[in-house]
Amino acid sequence: MKILVANIGSTSLKWRLFDFANGGERLLHKGGFERVTDYPKAIEDCMMELKNAKAIQDENELNAVGFKTVIAKNVTGCVRLDERVLQAMADYNGLAPAHNPPYITGIKLFAQRVPKVPLIALFETAFHQFAPEASLRYAVPESWNQIGIRRFGFHGASHKFIAERSAELLGRSDVAERAKQLYVHGHATKISGAPLRVISCHLGGSSSVTGILNGASIGTSMGMSPQSGLPQNNRVGDLDAEAIPYAVKTFGISIEEAQRQLTKESGLKGLSGISNDVREIADAAAKGDAKAKLAIDVYTASARHWIGGYFLELNGADAIVFTAGIGENRADIREAICANLENLGIKLDAEKNKSVRAIEAEISAPDSRVKIFVIPTNEELVVARETKRFLENRNN
Ligand code: AMP
């Protein structure tokens, strides 16, 4: 079974082609284009590259194209992309303005280009859909809850990959196997052995921390939109509900302008006044720039806040996992996040931590009760696996 996973940005197309033949999981091809101006051509070029590489002979050899879609109104999980689902995504364009519109456009173009190939979506909200109700609710009137003002959570494919892989690394194949069934069975909290408690820190251009019990999400730092939780690259993260009306009145700006500033001029960029990229901010901080140092400190404090919340919720942790651009590459930020936690049994191996970059590794000290891992995430593989499961269930 050959499944193409297409990652669509407003000006980029990246793909990975997986082959699940003979019970295996093989990456056949990966590629992508940046600064795309002609999307139909980019899709055409993608098909051409797949053929030139002999990964496929013909588009119709693809069993499906899978998409890591973000959010849709009243739709989550892994679903076939049809007009109803595309409309549900469009209904929430406002919640994910950087993601939903390009995905809708891209999916429609794929539908034109490969009309016989099923197009399947795995929503980023899916992994959190079975978290306890108390962790998904805002304390708003019921009528607000009814119109969907509640926490959905995001980065589901990444946190799910971490849930499965961390269980394997911790020698808990029972939980890893259970986690792999998750989207089918929902709650994965009933297992026979000791509970497995993992805190997954997806730290990148956009960041979230998730508490994972026995392979299932019990809550996550992002809420109704990806515009919450930790400070993001240029998005604000958590903000008091009164702040927007106050800024609108004080500056005499529109709600739309306030939204623009909170989604384009805030987060690490707003705090540092330098960049939305941690590499540039850290360089400036090292040269003594106070705002850059503050940006890193706010980010680190927020990550610790959420890790602490799930540490309590899970009654401790078997592992804390760092993943995504910052989590995989920035030893300095991992060190700052894990500083002074010895009393909680969380202790980095400082030297090991410094040596690990973009590879899977344990970075905790031998006497740390909580294991600390770096695990490069593999969201595309999760999308491909779920797409495969969707096709198999449909055929049953
Ligand atoms: P992501 O959204 O996962 O690609 O992560 C983007 C963030 O990770 C940016 O703030 C980068 O500064 C940081 N990052 C990504 N790759 C690297 C790298 N190779 N070295 C250091 N930082 C990186």
PDB file of N, CA, C and O in Angstrom, residues 31-61:
ATOM      1  N   GLY A  31      10.403  14.879  -0.489  1.00  0.00           N
ATOM      2  CA  GLY A  31      10.850  16.048  -1.227  1.00  0.00           C
ATOM      3  C   GLY A  31       9.962  17.232  -0.908  1.00  0.00           C
ATOM      4  O   GLY A  31       9.073  17.149  -0.057  1.00  0.00           O
ATOM      5  N   GLY A  32      10.219  18.328  -1.594  1.00  0.00           N
ATOM      6  CA  GLY A  32       9.380  19.499  -1.340  1.00  0.00           C
ATOM      7  C   GLY A  32       9.845  20.710  -2.107  1.00  0.00           C
ATOM      8  O   GLY A  32      10.949  20.738  -2.666  1.00  0.00           O
ATOM      9  N   PHE A  33       8.959  21.689  -2.139  1.00  0.00           N
ATOM     10  CA  PHE A  33       9.271  22.974  -2.777  1.00  0.00           C
ATOM     11  C   PHE A  33       8.923  24.100  -1.814  1.00  0.00           C
ATOM     12  O   PHE A  33       7.896  24.042  -1.129  1.00  0.00           O
ATOM     13  N   GLU A  34       9.791  25.104  -1.764  1.00  0.00           N
ATOM     14  CA  GLU A  34       9.507  26.322  -0.992  1.00  0.00           C
ATOM     15  C   GLU A  34       9.160  27.427  -1.989  1.00  0.00           C
ATOM     16  O   GLU A  34       9.385  27.282  -3.176  1.00  0.00           O
ATOM     17  N   ARG A  35       8.657  28.526  -1.472  1.00  0.00           N
ATOM     18  CA  ARG A  35       8.315  29.712  -2.282  1.00  0.00           C
ATOM     19  C   ARG A  35       7.500  29.343  -3.529  1.00  0.00           C
ATOM     20  O   ARG A  35       7.787  29.765  -4.646  1.00  0.00           O
ATOM     21  N   VAL A  36       6.481  28.522  -3.282  1.00  0.00           N
ATOM     22  CA  VAL A  36       5.623  28.086  -4.388  1.00  0.00           C
ATOM     23  C   VAL A  36       4.672  29.227  -4.767  1.00  0.00           C
ATOM     24  O   VAL A  36       4.027  29.814  -3.900  1.00  0.00           O
ATOM     25  N   THR A  37       4.614  29.549  -6.048  1.00  0.00           N
ATOM     26  CA  THR A  37       3.641  30.553  -6.497  1.00  0.00           C
ATOM     27  C   THR A  37       2.563  29.903  -7.369  1.00  0.00           C
ATOM     28  O   THR A  37       1.469  30.430  -7.492  1.00  0.00           O
ATOM     29  N   ASP A  38       2.903  28.773  -7.971  1.00  0.00           N
ATOM     30  CA  ASP A  38       1.955  28.093  -8.855  1.00  0.00           C
ATOM     31  C   ASP A  38       1.706  26.687  -8.270  1.00  0.00           C
ATOM     32  O   ASP A  38       2.471  25.749  -8.527  1.00  0.00           O
ATOM     33  N   TYR A  39       0.658  26.568  -7.473  1.00  0.00           N
ATOM     34  CA  TYR A  39       0.442  25.312  -6.756  1.00  0.00           C
ATOM     35  C   TYR A  39       0.136  24.125  -7.667  1.00  0.00           C
ATOM     36  O   TYR A  39       0.672  23.024  -7.463  1.00  0.00           O
ATOM     37  N   PRO A  40      -0.730  24.306  -8.697  1.00  0.00           N
ATOM     38  CA  PRO A  40      -0.962  23.173  -9.602  1.00  0.00           C
ATOM     39  C   PRO A  40       0.344  22.647 -10.191  1.00  0.00           C
ATOM     40  O   PRO A  40       0.553  21.442 -10.308  1.00  0.00           O
ATOM     41  N   LYS A  41       1.252  23.560 -10.534  1.00  0.00           N
ATOM     42  CA  LYS A  41       2.548  23.134 -11.094  1.00  0.00           C
ATOM     43  C   LYS A  41       3.358  22.381 -10.035  1.00  0.00           C
ATOM     44  O   LYS A  41       4.019  21.366 -10.336  1.00  0.00           O
ATOM     45  N   ALA A  42       3.306  22.860  -8.800  1.00  0.00           N
ATOM     46  CA  ALA A  42       4.056  22.188  -7.727  1.00  0.00           C
ATOM     47  C   ALA A  42       3.560  20.750  -7.561  1.00  0.00           C
ATOM     48  O   ALA A  42       4.366  19.825  -7.392  1.00  0.00           O
ATOM     49  N   ILE A  43       2.237  20.553  -7.633  1.00  0.00           N
ATOM     50  CA  ILE A  43       1.689  19.191  -7.499  1.00  0.00           C
ATOM     51  C   ILE A  43       2.122  18.343  -8.699  1.00  0.00           C
ATOM     52  O   ILE A  43       2.519  17.186  -8.553  1.00  0.00           O
ATOM     53  N   GLU A  44       2.070  18.957  -9.883  1.00  0.00           N
ATOM     54  CA  GLU A  44       2.519  18.252 -11.090  1.00  0.00           C
ATOM     55  C   GLU A  44       3.990  17.838 -10.953  1.00  0.00           C
ATOM     56  O   GLU A  44       4.365  16.697 -11.238  1.00  0.00           O
ATOM     57  N   ASP A  45       4.821  18.770 -10.466  1.00  0.00           N
ATOM     58  CA  ASP A  45       6.252  18.487 -10.301  1.00  0.00           C
ATOM     59  C   ASP A  45       6.489  17.402  -9.249  1.00  0.00           C
ATOM     60  O   ASP A  45       7.411  16.591  -9.372  1.00  0.00           O
ATOM     61  N   CYS A  46       5.648  17.408  -8.228  1.00  0.00           N
ATOM     62  CA  CYS A  46       5.744  16.369  -7.189  1.00  0.00           C
ATOM     63  C   CYS A  46       5.505  14.993  -7.829  1.00  0.00           C
ATOM     64  O   CYS A  46       6.294  14.054  -7.632  1.00  0.00           O
ATOM     65  N   MET A  47       4.438  14.887  -8.618  1.00  0.00           N
ATOM     66  CA  MET A  47       4.128  13.605  -9.281  1.00  0.00           C
ATOM     67  C   MET A  47       5.285  13.192 -10.204  1.00  0.00           C
ATOM     68  O   MET A  47       5.663  12.033 -10.274  1.00  0.00           O
ATOM     69  N   MET A  48       5.841  14.190 -10.882  1.00  0.00           N
ATOM     70  CA  MET A  48       6.948  13.913 -11.793  1.00  0.00           C
ATOM     71  C   MET A  48       8.159  13.380 -11.030  1.00  0.00           C
ATOM     72  O   MET A  48       8.792  12.402 -11.442  1.00  0.00           O
ATOM     73  N   GLU A  49       8.461  14.029  -9.900  1.00  0.00           N
ATOM     74  CA  GLU A  49       9.618  13.575  -9.096  1.00  0.00           C
ATOM     75  C   GLU A  49       9.408  12.141  -8.607  1.00  0.00           C
ATOM     76  O   GLU A  49      10.338  11.338  -8.581  1.00  0.00           O
ATOM     77  N   LEU A  50       8.158  11.837  -8.202  1.00  0.00           N
ATOM     78  CA  LEU A  50       7.873  10.478  -7.716  1.00  0.00           C
ATOM     79  C   LEU A  50       8.083   9.458  -8.838  1.00  0.00           C
ATOM     80  O   LEU A  50       8.594   8.363  -8.606  1.00  0.00           O
ATOM     81  N   LYS A  51       7.693   9.858 -10.044  1.00  0.00           N
ATOM     82  CA  LYS A  51       7.854   8.931 -11.182  1.00  0.00           C
ATOM     83  C   LYS A  51       9.319   8.821 -11.581  1.00  0.00           C
ATOM     84  O   LYS A  51       9.820   7.715 -11.817  1.00  0.00           O
ATOM     85  N   ASN A  52       9.999   9.966 -11.631  1.00  0.00           N
ATOM     86  CA  ASN A  52      11.424   9.941 -12.000  1.00  0.00           C
ATOM     87  C   ASN A  52      12.240   9.097 -11.033  1.00  0.00           C
ATOM     88  O   ASN A  52      13.203   8.445 -11.425  1.00  0.00           O
ATOM     89  N   ALA A  53      11.831   9.143  -9.763  1.00  0.00           N
ATOM     90  CA  ALA A  53      12.560   8.357  -8.748  1.00  0.00           C
ATOM     91  C   ALA A  53      12.112   6.902  -8.755  1.00  0.00           C
ATOM     92  O   ALA A  53      12.565   6.117  -7.929  1.00  0.00           O
ATOM     93  N   LYS A  54      11.169   6.582  -9.649  1.00  0.00           N
ATOM     94  CA  LYS A  54      10.599   5.224  -9.767  1.00  0.00           C
ATOM     95  C   LYS A  54       9.888   4.784  -8.486  1.00  0.00           C
ATOM     96  O   LYS A  54       9.768   3.586  -8.194  1.00  0.00           O
ATOM     97  N   ALA A  55       9.437   5.767  -7.701  1.00  0.00           N
ATOM     98  CA  ALA A  55       8.674   5.438  -6.491  1.00  0.00           C
ATOM     99  C   ALA A  55       7.252   5.025  -6.888  1.00  0.00           C
ATOM    100  O   ALA A  55       6.637   4.195  -6.226  1.00  0.00           O
ATOM    101  N   ILE A  56       6.746   5.613  -7.966  1.00  0.00           N
ATOM    102  CA  ILE A  56       5.476   5.182  -8.563  1.00  0.00           C
ATOM    103  C   ILE A  56       5.640   5.217 -10.083  1.00  0.00           C
ATOM    104  O   ILE A  56       6.493   5.944 -10.603  1.00  0.00           O
ATOM    105  N   GLN A  57       4.802   4.432 -10.756  1.00  0.00           N
ATOM    106  CA  GLN A  57       4.817   4.506 -12.219  1.00  0.00           C
ATOM    107  C   GLN A  57       3.701   5.401 -12.714  1.00  0.00           C
ATOM    108  O   GLN A  57       3.790   6.012 -13.767  1.00  0.00           O
ATOM    109  N   ASP A  58       2.648   5.448 -11.871  1.00  0.00           N
ATOM    110  CA  ASP A  58       1.443   6.154 -12.282  1.00  0.00           C
ATOM    111  C   ASP A  58       0.774   6.691 -11.017  1.00  0.00           C
ATOM    112  O   ASP A  58       0.834   6.039  -9.975  1.00  0.00           O
ATOM    113  N   GLU A  59       0.133   7.866 -11.101  1.00  0.00           N
ATOM    114  CA  GLU A  59      -0.517   8.454  -9.912  1.00  0.00           C
ATOM    115  C   GLU A  59      -1.520   7.497  -9.285  1.00  0.00           C
ATOM    116  O   GLU A  59      -1.693   7.470  -8.072  1.00  0.00           O
ATOM    117  N   ASN A  60      -2.203   6.723 -10.134  1.00  0.00           N
ATOM    118  CA  ASN A  60      -3.273   5.869  -9.609  1.00  0.00           C
ATOM    119  C   ASN A  60      -2.748   4.679  -8.815  1.00  0.00           C
ATOM    120  O   ASN A  60      -3.520   3.931  -8.228  1.00  0.00           O
ATOM    121  N   GLU A  61      -1.419   4.559  -8.795  1.00  0.00           N
ATOM    122  CA  GLU A  61      -0.809   3.552  -7.933  1.00  0.00           C
ATOM    123  C   GLU A  61      -0.875   3.988  -6.467  1.00  0.00           C
ATOM    124  O   GLU A  61      -0.692   3.177  -5.563  1.00  0.00           O
TER     125      GLU A  61
END
